[in-house]
Amino acid sequence: MKTTNYKRFEELEDKYFGKIGTPERDDYEFDLIMELIGEKIRQLRLKNNLTQSQLGELIGVKRAQISKLENGNHSASVSTIMKVFQAMKAKVKFRIETDDMIEFAF
């Protein structure tokens, strides 16, 4: 059996999910981000002693949409994600980096 020695995690990501900038890698990174956001929504909801239905009522969506968000199975709008976190009194910050390294947050 042939073994390959990987020196960095990024090498494994490149092999299994594609190199940075490829559609496959972009899909992988988007799915990962949505899963992380979903987990944070679940954690905050439970910390605030809210059911999915209660959180949905607070922001005007159905329980099913909250469930999809928490499970990373839904590409919600930024507006919906912001409403969810605001309903639970959490701050959301976005950081944008451009090729010329100008950074700003809002």
Short mmCIF file of N, CA and C in Angstrom, two decimals, residues 44-106:
data_model
loop_
_atom_site.label_atom_id
_atom_site.label_comp_id
_atom_site.label_asym_id
_atom_site.label_seq_id
_atom_site.Cartn_x
_atom_site.Cartn_y
_atom_site.Cartn_z
N LEU A 44 -26.49 29.43 20.43
CA LEU A 44 -27.09 30.64 21.00
C LEU A 44 -28.57 30.45 21.31
N ARG A 45 -29.27 29.74 20.43
CA ARG A 45 -30.69 29.49 20.67
C ARG A 45 -30.89 28.72 21.97
N LEU A 46 -30.09 27.67 22.15
CA LEU A 46 -30.20 26.87 23.38
C LEU A 46 -29.79 27.68 24.61
N LYS A 47 -28.75 28.49 24.46
CA LYS A 47 -28.31 29.34 25.57
C LYS A 47 -29.41 30.31 25.98
N ASN A 48 -30.19 30.76 25.00
CA ASN A 48 -31.29 31.69 25.26
C ASN A 48 -32.61 30.99 25.59
N ASN A 49 -32.53 29.67 25.77
CA ASN A 49 -33.71 28.86 26.11
C ASN A 49 -34.87 29.08 25.14
N LEU A 50 -34.56 29.08 23.85
CA LEU A 50 -35.57 29.25 22.81
C LEU A 50 -35.73 27.96 22.03
N THR A 51 -36.95 27.68 21.63
CA THR A 51 -37.18 26.58 20.69
C THR A 51 -36.98 27.13 19.28
N GLN A 52 -36.88 26.24 18.32
CA GLN A 52 -36.78 26.70 16.94
C GLN A 52 -38.02 27.49 16.55
N SER A 53 -39.17 27.06 17.00
CA SER A 53 -40.42 27.77 16.71
C SER A 53 -40.42 29.18 17.29
N GLN A 54 -39.96 29.30 18.53
CA GLN A 54 -39.92 30.61 19.17
C GLN A 54 -38.96 31.55 18.45
N LEU A 55 -37.80 31.04 18.07
CA LEU A 55 -36.84 31.88 17.34
C LEU A 55 -37.42 32.28 15.99
N GLY A 56 -38.06 31.35 15.32
CA GLY A 56 -38.70 31.66 14.05
C GLY A 56 -39.74 32.75 14.18
N GLU A 57 -40.55 32.68 15.24
CA GLU A 57 -41.57 33.70 15.48
C GLU A 57 -40.94 35.07 15.71
N LEU A 58 -39.81 35.10 16.41
CA LEU A 58 -39.13 36.37 16.68
C LEU A 58 -38.70 37.08 15.41
N ILE A 59 -38.32 36.31 14.39
CA ILE A 59 -37.81 36.95 13.17
C ILE A 59 -38.75 36.81 11.98
N GLY A 60 -39.88 36.15 12.18
CA GLY A 60 -40.88 36.06 11.12
C GLY A 60 -40.66 34.97 10.09
N VAL A 61 -40.08 33.84 10.53
CA VAL A 61 -39.92 32.69 9.62
C VAL A 61 -40.46 31.45 10.32
N LYS A 62 -40.63 30.40 9.56
CA LYS A 62 -41.14 29.14 10.11
C LYS A 62 -40.03 28.36 10.80
N ARG A 63 -40.46 27.47 11.70
CA ARG A 63 -39.51 26.62 12.42
C ARG A 63 -38.61 25.84 11.46
N ALA A 64 -39.17 25.39 10.35
CA ALA A 64 -38.40 24.60 9.39
C ALA A 64 -37.20 25.37 8.85
N GLN A 65 -37.35 26.69 8.67
CA GLN A 65 -36.22 27.47 8.17
C GLN A 65 -35.12 27.57 9.22
N ILE A 66 -35.49 27.70 10.48
CA ILE A 66 -34.49 27.71 11.56
C ILE A 66 -33.78 26.36 11.60
N SER A 67 -34.52 25.28 11.46
CA SER A 67 -33.93 23.95 11.45
C SER A 67 -32.93 23.81 10.31
N LYS A 68 -33.30 24.28 9.13
CA LYS A 68 -32.40 24.20 7.98
C LYS A 68 -31.14 25.03 8.22
N LEU A 69 -31.31 26.21 8.80
CA LEU A 69 -30.15 27.05 9.12
C LEU A 69 -29.22 26.33 10.08
N GLU A 70 -29.77 25.76 11.14
CA GLU A 70 -28.96 25.09 12.15
C GLU A 70 -28.23 23.88 11.59
N ASN A 71 -28.81 23.23 10.62
CA ASN A 71 -28.20 22.04 10.04
C ASN A 71 -27.31 22.34 8.84
N GLY A 72 -27.15 23.62 8.52
CA GLY A 72 -26.28 23.99 7.41
C GLY A 72 -26.84 23.60 6.06
N ASN A 73 -28.14 23.30 6.00
CA ASN A 73 -28.76 22.84 4.76
C ASN A 73 -29.48 23.94 4.01
N HIS A 74 -29.19 25.17 4.33
CA HIS A 74 -29.96 26.26 3.75
C HIS A 74 -29.05 27.44 3.48
N SER A 75 -29.09 27.94 2.29
CA SER A 75 -28.30 29.13 2.00
C SER A 75 -29.19 30.35 2.20
N ALA A 76 -29.31 30.77 3.43
CA ALA A 76 -30.17 31.89 3.80
C ALA A 76 -29.54 33.20 3.36
N SER A 77 -30.37 34.19 3.26
CA SER A 77 -29.87 35.52 2.92
C SER A 77 -29.10 36.09 4.11
N VAL A 78 -28.23 37.02 3.82
CA VAL A 78 -27.49 37.69 4.88
C VAL A 78 -28.48 38.37 5.82
N SER A 79 -29.54 38.92 5.27
CA SER A 79 -30.56 39.59 6.07
C SER A 79 -31.18 38.64 7.10
N THR A 80 -31.51 37.43 6.68
CA THR A 80 -32.10 36.46 7.61
C THR A 80 -31.11 36.07 8.69
N ILE A 81 -29.88 35.82 8.30
CA ILE A 81 -28.85 35.46 9.28
C ILE A 81 -28.66 36.59 10.29
N MET A 82 -28.64 37.83 9.80
CA MET A 82 -28.50 38.98 10.70
C MET A 82 -29.68 39.05 11.68
N LYS A 83 -30.89 38.84 11.18
CA LYS A 83 -32.08 38.87 12.04
C LYS A 83 -32.00 37.81 13.13
N VAL A 84 -31.53 36.62 12.77
CA VAL A 84 -31.42 35.54 13.75
C VAL A 84 -30.48 35.94 14.88
N PHE A 85 -29.30 36.43 14.52
CA PHE A 85 -28.33 36.78 15.56
C PHE A 85 -28.78 38.01 16.35
N GLN A 86 -29.40 38.98 15.69
CA GLN A 86 -29.89 40.16 16.41
C GLN A 86 -30.99 39.78 17.40
N ALA A 87 -31.84 38.84 17.03
CA ALA A 87 -32.90 38.39 17.93
C ALA A 87 -32.33 37.78 19.21
N MET A 88 -31.12 37.25 19.10
CA MET A 88 -30.48 36.64 20.27
C MET A 88 -29.41 37.54 20.87
N LYS A 89 -29.47 38.83 20.50
CA LYS A 89 -28.58 39.86 21.05
C LYS A 89 -27.10 39.56 20.80
N ALA A 90 -26.81 39.01 19.63
CA ALA A 90 -25.42 38.72 19.26
C ALA A 90 -24.98 39.69 18.16
N LYS A 91 -23.74 40.12 18.24
CA LYS A 91 -23.18 41.01 17.22
C LYS A 91 -22.60 40.16 16.09
N VAL A 92 -22.78 40.65 14.87
CA VAL A 92 -22.23 39.97 13.70
C VAL A 92 -21.29 40.94 13.02
N LYS A 93 -20.09 40.48 12.70
CA LYS A 93 -19.13 41.32 11.99
C LYS A 93 -18.69 40.59 10.73
N PHE A 94 -18.60 41.34 9.65
CA PHE A 94 -18.09 40.80 8.40
C PHE A 94 -16.74 41.43 8.13
N ARG A 95 -15.84 40.64 7.63
CA ARG A 95 -14.52 41.14 7.27
C ARG A 95 -14.31 40.83 5.81
N ILE A 96 -13.95 41.84 5.06
CA ILE A 96 -13.76 41.68 3.63
C ILE A 96 -12.33 42.05 3.29
N GLU A 97 -11.66 41.16 2.58
CA GLU A 97 -10.30 41.40 2.13
C GLU A 97 -10.27 41.38 0.62
N THR A 98 -9.58 42.33 0.05
CA THR A 98 -9.43 42.37 -1.40
C THR A 98 -8.02 41.98 -1.78
N ASP A 99 -7.79 41.81 -3.08
CA ASP A 99 -6.47 41.39 -3.56
C ASP A 99 -5.37 42.35 -3.14
N ASP A 100 -5.68 43.64 -3.05
CA ASP A 100 -4.64 44.60 -2.67
C ASP A 100 -4.56 44.80 -1.16
N MET A 101 -5.14 43.86 -0.42
CA MET A 101 -5.02 43.78 1.04
C MET A 101 -5.73 44.91 1.79
N ILE A 102 -6.62 45.62 1.15
CA ILE A 102 -7.42 46.60 1.87
C ILE A 102 -8.48 45.82 2.64
N GLU A 103 -8.58 46.09 3.92
CA GLU A 103 -9.54 45.37 4.75
C GLU A 103 -10.51 46.35 5.38
N PHE A 104 -11.73 45.94 5.50
CA PHE A 104 -12.70 46.73 6.24
C PHE A 104 -13.76 45.81 6.80
N ALA A 105 -14.38 46.26 7.85
CA ALA A 105 -15.43 45.47 8.49
C ALA A 105 -16.66 46.34 8.66
N PHE A 106 -17.81 45.70 8.69
CA PHE A 106 -19.05 46.44 8.95
C PHE A 106 -19.98 45.55 9.73
#
